[in-house]
Coordinates of C-alpha atoms in Angstrom, one line a residue:
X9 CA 2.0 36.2 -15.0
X10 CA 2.9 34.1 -11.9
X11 CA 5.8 35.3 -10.0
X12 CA 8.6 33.4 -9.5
X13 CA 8.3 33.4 -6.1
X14 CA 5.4 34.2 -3.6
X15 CA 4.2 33.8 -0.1
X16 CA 1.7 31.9 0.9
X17 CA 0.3 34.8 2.9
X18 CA -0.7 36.2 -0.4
X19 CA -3.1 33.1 -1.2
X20 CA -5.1 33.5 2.4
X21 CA -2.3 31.6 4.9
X22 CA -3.1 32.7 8.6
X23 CA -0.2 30.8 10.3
X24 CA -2.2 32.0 13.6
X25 CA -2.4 28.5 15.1
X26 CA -6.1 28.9 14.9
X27 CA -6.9 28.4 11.5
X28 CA -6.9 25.9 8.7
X29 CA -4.6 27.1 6.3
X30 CA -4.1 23.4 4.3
X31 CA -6.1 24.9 1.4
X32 CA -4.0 28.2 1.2
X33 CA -0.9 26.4 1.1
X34 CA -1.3 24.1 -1.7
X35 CA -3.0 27.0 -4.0
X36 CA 0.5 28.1 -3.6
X37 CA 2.0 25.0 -4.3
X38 CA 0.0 24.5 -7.2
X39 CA -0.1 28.5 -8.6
X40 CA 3.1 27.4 -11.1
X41 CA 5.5 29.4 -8.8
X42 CA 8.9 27.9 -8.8
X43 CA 9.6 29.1 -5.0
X44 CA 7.5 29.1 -2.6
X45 CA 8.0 31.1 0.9
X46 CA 6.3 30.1 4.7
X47 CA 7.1 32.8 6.9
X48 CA 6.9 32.7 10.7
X49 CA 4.0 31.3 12.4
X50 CA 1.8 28.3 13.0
X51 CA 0.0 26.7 10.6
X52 CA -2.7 24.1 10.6
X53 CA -3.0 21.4 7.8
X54 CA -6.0 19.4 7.5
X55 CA -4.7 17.4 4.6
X56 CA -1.8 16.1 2.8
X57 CA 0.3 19.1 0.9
X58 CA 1.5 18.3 -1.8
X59 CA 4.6 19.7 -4.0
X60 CA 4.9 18.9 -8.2
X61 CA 8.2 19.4 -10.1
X62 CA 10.3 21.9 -10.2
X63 CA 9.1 23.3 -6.8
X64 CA 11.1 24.7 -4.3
X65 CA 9.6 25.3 -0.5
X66 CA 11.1 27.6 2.0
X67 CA 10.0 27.8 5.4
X68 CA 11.1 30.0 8.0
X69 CA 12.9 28.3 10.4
X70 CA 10.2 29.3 13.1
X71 CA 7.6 28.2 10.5
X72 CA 5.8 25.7 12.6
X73 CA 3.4 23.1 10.7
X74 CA 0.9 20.7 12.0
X75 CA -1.0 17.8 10.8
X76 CA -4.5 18.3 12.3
X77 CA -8.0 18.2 10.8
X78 CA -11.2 16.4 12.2
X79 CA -11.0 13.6 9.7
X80 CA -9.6 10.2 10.3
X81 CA -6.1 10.2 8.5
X82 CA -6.0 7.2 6.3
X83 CA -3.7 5.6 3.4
X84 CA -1.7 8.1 1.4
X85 CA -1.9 10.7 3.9
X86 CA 1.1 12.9 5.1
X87 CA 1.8 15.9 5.9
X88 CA 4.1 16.7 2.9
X89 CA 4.4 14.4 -0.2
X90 CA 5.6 14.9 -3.6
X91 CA 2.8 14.9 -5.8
X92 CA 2.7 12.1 -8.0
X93 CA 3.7 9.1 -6.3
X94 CA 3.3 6.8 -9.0
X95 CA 4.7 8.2 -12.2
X96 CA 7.4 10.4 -10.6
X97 CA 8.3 14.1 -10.0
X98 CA 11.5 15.8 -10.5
X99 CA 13.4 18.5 -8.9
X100 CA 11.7 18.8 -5.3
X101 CA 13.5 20.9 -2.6
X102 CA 12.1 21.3 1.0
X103 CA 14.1 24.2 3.2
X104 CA 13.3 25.1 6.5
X105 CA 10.6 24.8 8.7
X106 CA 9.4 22.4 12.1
X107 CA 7.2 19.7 10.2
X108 CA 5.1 18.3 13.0
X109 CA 3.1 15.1 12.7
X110 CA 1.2 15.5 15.7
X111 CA 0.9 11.7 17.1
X112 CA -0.8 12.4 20.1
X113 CA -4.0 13.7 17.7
X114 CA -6.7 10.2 18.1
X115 CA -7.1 11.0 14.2
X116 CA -3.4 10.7 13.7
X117 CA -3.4 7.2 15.6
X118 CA -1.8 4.0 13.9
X119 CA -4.7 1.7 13.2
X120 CA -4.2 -1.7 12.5
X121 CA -1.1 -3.4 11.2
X122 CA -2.8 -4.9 7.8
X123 CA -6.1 -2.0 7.4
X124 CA -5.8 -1.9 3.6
X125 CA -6.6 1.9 3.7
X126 CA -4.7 2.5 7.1
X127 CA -2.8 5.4 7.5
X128 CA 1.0 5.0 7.5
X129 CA 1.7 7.4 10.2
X130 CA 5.0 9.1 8.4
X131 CA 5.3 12.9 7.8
X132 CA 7.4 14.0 5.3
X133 CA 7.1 11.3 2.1
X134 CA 8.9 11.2 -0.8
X135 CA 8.1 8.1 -3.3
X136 CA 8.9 8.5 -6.9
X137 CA 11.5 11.5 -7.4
X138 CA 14.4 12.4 -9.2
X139 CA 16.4 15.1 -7.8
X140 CA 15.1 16.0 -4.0
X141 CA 16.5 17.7 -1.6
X142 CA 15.6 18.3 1.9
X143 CA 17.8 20.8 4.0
X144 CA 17.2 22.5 7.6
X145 CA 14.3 21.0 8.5
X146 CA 13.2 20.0 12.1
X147 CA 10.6 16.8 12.2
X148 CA 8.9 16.1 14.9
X149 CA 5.8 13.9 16.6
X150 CA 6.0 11.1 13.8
X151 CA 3.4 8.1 14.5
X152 CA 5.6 6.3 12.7
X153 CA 8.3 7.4 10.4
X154 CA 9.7 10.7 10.7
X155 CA 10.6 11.1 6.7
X156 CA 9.7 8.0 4.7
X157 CA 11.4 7.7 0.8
X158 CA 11.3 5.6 -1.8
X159 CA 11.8 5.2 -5.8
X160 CA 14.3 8.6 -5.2
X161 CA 17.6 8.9 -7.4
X162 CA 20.2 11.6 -7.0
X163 CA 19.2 13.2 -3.5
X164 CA 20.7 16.1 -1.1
X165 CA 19.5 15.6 3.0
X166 CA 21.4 18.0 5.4
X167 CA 21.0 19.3 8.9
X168 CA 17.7 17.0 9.8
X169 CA 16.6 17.4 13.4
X170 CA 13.9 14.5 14.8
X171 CA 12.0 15.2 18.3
X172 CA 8.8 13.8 20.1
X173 CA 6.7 14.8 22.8
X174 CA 5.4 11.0 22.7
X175 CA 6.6 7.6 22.0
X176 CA 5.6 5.0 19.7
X177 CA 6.4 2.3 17.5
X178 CA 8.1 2.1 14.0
X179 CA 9.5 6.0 14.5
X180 CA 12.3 5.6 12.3
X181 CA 14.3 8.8 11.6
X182 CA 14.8 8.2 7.6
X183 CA 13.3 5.5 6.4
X184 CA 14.7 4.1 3.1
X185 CA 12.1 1.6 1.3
X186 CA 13.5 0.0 -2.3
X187 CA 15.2 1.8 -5.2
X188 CA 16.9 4.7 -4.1
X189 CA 20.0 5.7 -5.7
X190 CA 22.8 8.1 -5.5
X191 CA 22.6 10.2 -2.7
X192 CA 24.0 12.1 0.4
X193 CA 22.8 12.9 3.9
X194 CA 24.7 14.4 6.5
X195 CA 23.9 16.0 9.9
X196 CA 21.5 14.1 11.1
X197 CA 20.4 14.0 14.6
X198 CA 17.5 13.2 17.2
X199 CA 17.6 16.0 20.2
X200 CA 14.5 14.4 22.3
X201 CA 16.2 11.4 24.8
X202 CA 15.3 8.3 23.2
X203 CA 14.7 9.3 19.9
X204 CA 14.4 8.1 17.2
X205 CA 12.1 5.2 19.1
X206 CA 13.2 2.5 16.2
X207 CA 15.8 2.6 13.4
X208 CA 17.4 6.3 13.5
X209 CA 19.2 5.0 9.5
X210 CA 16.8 2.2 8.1
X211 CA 17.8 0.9 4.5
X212 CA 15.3 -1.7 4.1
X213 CA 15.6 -3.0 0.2
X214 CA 13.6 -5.7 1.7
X215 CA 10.0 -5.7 3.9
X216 CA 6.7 -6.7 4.6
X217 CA 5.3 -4.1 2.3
X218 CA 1.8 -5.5 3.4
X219 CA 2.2 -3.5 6.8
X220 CA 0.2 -0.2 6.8
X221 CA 3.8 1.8 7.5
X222 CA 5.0 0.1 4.5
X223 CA 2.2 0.9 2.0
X224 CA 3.3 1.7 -1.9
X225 CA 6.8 1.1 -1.2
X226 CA 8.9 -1.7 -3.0
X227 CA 11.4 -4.4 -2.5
X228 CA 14.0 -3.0 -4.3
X229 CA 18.0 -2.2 -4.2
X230 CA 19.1 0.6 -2.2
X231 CA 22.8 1.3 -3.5
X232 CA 25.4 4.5 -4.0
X233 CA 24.7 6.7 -0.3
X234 CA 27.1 8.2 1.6
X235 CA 25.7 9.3 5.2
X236 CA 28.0 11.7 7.2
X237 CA 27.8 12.7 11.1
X238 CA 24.7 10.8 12.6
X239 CA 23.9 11.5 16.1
X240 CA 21.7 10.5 18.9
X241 CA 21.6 10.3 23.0
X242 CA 19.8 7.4 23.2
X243 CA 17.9 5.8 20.1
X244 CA 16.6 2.2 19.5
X245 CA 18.8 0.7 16.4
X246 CA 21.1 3.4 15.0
X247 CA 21.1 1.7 11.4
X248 CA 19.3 -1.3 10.3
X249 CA 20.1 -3.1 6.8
X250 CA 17.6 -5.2 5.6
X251 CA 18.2 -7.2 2.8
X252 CA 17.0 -10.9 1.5
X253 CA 17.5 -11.2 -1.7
X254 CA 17.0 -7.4 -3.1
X255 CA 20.8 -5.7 -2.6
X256 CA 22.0 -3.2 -0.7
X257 CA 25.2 -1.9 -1.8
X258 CA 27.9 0.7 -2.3
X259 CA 27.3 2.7 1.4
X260 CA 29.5 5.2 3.2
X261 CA 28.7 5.8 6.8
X262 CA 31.2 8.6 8.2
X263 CA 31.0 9.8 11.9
X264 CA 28.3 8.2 13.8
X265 CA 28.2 8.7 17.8
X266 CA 25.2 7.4 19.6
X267 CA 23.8 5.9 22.5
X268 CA 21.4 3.4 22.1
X269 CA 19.0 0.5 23.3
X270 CA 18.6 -2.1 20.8
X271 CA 22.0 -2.3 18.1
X272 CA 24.2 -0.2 16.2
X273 CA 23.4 -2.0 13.3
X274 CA 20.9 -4.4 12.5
X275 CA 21.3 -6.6 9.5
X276 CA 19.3 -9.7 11.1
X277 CA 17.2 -10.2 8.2
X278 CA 13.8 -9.2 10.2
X279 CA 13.6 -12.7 11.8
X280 CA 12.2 -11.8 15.0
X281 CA 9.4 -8.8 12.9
X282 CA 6.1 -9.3 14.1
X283 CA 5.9 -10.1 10.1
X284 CA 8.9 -12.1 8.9
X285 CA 10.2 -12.2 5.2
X286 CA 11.0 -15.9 4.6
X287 CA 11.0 -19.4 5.9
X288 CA 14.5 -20.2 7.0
X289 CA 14.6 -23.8 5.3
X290 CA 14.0 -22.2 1.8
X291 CA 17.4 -20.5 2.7
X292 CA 20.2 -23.1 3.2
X293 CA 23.2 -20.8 2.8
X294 CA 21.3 -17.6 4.5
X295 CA 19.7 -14.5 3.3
X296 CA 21.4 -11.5 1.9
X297 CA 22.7 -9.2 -0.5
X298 CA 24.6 -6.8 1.0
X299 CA 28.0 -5.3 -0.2
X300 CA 31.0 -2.9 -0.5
X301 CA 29.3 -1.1 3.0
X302 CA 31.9 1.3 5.1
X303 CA 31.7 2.7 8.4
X304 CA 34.2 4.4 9.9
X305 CA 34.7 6.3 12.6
X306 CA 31.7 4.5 15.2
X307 CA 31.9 6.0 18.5
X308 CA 28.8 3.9 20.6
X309 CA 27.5 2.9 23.6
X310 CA 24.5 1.1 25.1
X311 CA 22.2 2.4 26.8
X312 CA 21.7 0.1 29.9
X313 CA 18.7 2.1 31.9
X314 CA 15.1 2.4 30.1
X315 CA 14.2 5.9 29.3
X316 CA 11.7 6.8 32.5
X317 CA 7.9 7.1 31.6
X318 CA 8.0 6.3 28.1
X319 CA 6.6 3.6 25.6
X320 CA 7.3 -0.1 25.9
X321 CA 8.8 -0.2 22.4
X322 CA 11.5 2.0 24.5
X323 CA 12.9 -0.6 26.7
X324 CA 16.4 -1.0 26.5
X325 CA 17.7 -4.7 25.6
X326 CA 21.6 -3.8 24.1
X327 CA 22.9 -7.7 24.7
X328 CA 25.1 -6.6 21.2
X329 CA 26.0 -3.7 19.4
X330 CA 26.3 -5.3 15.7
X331 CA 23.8 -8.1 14.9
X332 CA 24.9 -10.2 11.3
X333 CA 22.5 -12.5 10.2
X334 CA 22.9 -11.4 6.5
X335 CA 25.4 -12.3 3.6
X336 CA 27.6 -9.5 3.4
X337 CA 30.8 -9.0 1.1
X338 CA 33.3 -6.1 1.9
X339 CA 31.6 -5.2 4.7
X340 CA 33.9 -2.9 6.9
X341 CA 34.0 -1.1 10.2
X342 CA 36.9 0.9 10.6
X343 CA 37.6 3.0 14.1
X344 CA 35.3 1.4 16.1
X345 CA 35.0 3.0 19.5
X346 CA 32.3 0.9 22.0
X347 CA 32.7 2.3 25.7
X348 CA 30.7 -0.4 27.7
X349 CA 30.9 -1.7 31.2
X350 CA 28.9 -4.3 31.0
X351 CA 29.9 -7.5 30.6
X352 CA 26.7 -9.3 29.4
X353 CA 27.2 -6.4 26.2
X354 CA 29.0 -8.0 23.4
X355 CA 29.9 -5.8 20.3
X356 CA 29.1 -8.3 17.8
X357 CA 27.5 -11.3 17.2
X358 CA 27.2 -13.1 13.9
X359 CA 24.7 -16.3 12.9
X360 CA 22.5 -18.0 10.5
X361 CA 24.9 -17.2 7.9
X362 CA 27.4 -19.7 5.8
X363 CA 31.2 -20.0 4.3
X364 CA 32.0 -16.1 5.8
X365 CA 35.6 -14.9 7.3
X366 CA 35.5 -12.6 9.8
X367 CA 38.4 -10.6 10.7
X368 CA 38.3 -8.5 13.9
X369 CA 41.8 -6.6 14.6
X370 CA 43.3 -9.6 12.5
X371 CA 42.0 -12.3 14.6
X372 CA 40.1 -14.1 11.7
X373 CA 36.5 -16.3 12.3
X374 CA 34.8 -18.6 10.2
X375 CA 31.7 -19.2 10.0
X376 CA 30.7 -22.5 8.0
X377 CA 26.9 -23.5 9.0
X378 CA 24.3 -21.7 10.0
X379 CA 24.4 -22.9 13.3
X380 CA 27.7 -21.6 13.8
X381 CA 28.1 -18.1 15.7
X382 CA 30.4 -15.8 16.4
X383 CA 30.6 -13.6 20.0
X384 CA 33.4 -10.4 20.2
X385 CA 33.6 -8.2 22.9
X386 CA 35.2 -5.5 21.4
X387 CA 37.3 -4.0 18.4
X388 CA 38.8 -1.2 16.5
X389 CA 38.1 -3.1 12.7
X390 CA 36.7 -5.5 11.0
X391 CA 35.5 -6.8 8.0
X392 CA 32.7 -9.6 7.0
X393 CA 32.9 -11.2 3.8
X394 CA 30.6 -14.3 2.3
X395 CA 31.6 -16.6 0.1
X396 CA 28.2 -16.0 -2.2
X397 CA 25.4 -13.5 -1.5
X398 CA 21.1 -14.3 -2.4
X399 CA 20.9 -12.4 -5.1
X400 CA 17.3 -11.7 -6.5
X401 CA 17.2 -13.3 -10.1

């Protein structure tokens, strides 16, 4: 009979940084075991492990894991995924470990935007599970995502560390596609200077799910999250919400202090995406489903110099901290701290939207036409609320 728990040592595991041990890992993960232990070392993965129900991994915190191999990584490739993607697993937990994507690999390179069989570049992927958590992990060298999820209900993330050796494009820290529901994340942070190189939160109910990062995940409502203590030196976009017509509802953001380069949140509807969602004449009023969203306590600053000898997508361009260009109802920012010298730095700006009040430190705006905008320089509070939100039929 199967023990409960087991090492992977015991089914051939090296963790000598010289070896393959991709093959010796998932025996373990596949021997029935409920727990399954990776002590200390290095390990070399040539394919994507996978993890079924009812599955618990624990890594040493030293337990260092590489995506390598010799063979072009293509479409559905990861480092770590659950194991059934399209019907669903169940009770997943990932503890421990340094979970490395290794982007500077040629085989780990991002290949064309639309190649059908393109590899997505994420590490850690979670599509299609009910009850995951992920706790004390470190992530590092995405090529694009760090951890990508999708179709998850009732999730547990906790003390997630992101880091890169190199820069590139689309490395979102968390990466939420459609249909997730009911969970919690707290203690999240990027410790490399300018990480996470894009979105360090993106909730994107919405995409281009066409786009090689975007592959198998849906267009769906992300609702019922509360994030806790989110931190970063110097990222691109803290948060982005991306909504069109699919909602995004019902989030808590607690405790977020960051530098950054781009915004603090994003919720311009991916107009200016190399692969835009929807004509803006088919959308008189705007697009946009977003609502009952809290943040409070937003300590921020821009991040006015470019990090030195990095990627382009690095530059820093922080002309405004909060960018609305979606519908939004009971949409509040409460203890908003933005220490910036600059003048040309605004902390919000709000367009392309109709019939929505904006109150700032009870100052109220209106914003009646699209063509109407909104420019404040600063602010403790404030909340957005439309008239009428796109929602999808």
């Amino acid at each position: 009979m199967m023990s409960e728990i087991i090492s992977v040592i015991d089914f051939g595991a090296h963790g000598d940084g010289f070896h393959d041990d991709y093959h010796a890992i998932q025996a373990a993960l596949h021997s029935g075991a409920r727990e399954v232990h990776i002590p200390i070392g290095t390990y070399n993965i040539s394919n994507t492990l996978t993890v079924p129900s009812n599955v618990k991994v624990v890594a040493d915190r030293c337990a260092h894991l590489l995506l390598r191999g010799d063979k072009r990584k293509q479409r559905g490739d990861f480092l770590l995924s659950n194991d059934n993607t399209v019907d669903g697993n169940e009770n997943i937990e990932i503890v421990g470990g340094i979970w490395n994507g290794c982007c500077m690999d040629i085989e780990n390179d991002k290949p064309d935007l639309f190649d059908r069989n393109g590899y997505s570049g994420a590490v850690l992927n979670f599509c299609g599970v009910k009850g995951l958590k992920i706790v004390d992990v470190s992530v590092k060298n995405s090529t694009t995502f760090f951890i990508r999820i999708s179709r998850v209900q009732d999730f547990y993330i906790k003390n997630v560390d992101f880091s890169s050796d190199e820069f590139a494009y689309n490395q979102d820290g968390i990466h939420f596609g459609g249909n997730v529901k009911r969970g919690v994340v707290r203690n999240i942070r990027a410790l490399t200077c300018g990480q996470t190189n894009d979105d360090m939160i993106a909730l994107n109910a919405d995409d281009c799910i066409e786009r090689v990062e975007n592959f198998d995940l849906s267009r769906e409502a992300i609702e019922d999250i509360t994030f806790e203590n989110i931190y970063a030196e110097s990222c691109y976009t803290v948060v982005r919400v991306l909504s069109v017509t699919a909602p995004i509802r019902n989030i808590v953001f607690k405790n977020v202090y960051a530098g950054y380069r781009n915004y603090v949140i994003n919720a311009d509807g991916a107009r200016y995406c190399r692969t835009p969602l929807f004509h803006e004449k088919d959308y008189p009023v705007g697009v946009g489903c977003i609502s009952n969203i809290l943040m409070e306590n937003v300590v921020v600053h821009p991040i006015l110099e470019n990090v030195p000898n990095k990627n382009v997508a690095a530059l820093s361009n922080p002309t405004y901290a909060i960018r609305i260009e979606s519908l939004c109802e009971n949409f509040a920012i409460k203890n908003f701290r933005f220490t910036n010298s600059n003048a040309e730095v605004y902390a919000l700006l709000a367009t392309n939207i109709t019939n929505t009040d904006i109150v700032a430190d009870e100052h109220k705006y209106c914003l009646k036409k699209k063509e109407d905008k909104i420019l404040l320089k600063d602010f403790s509070y404030v909340t957005i609320n439309s008239a009428h939100l796109n929602l999808k039929d």
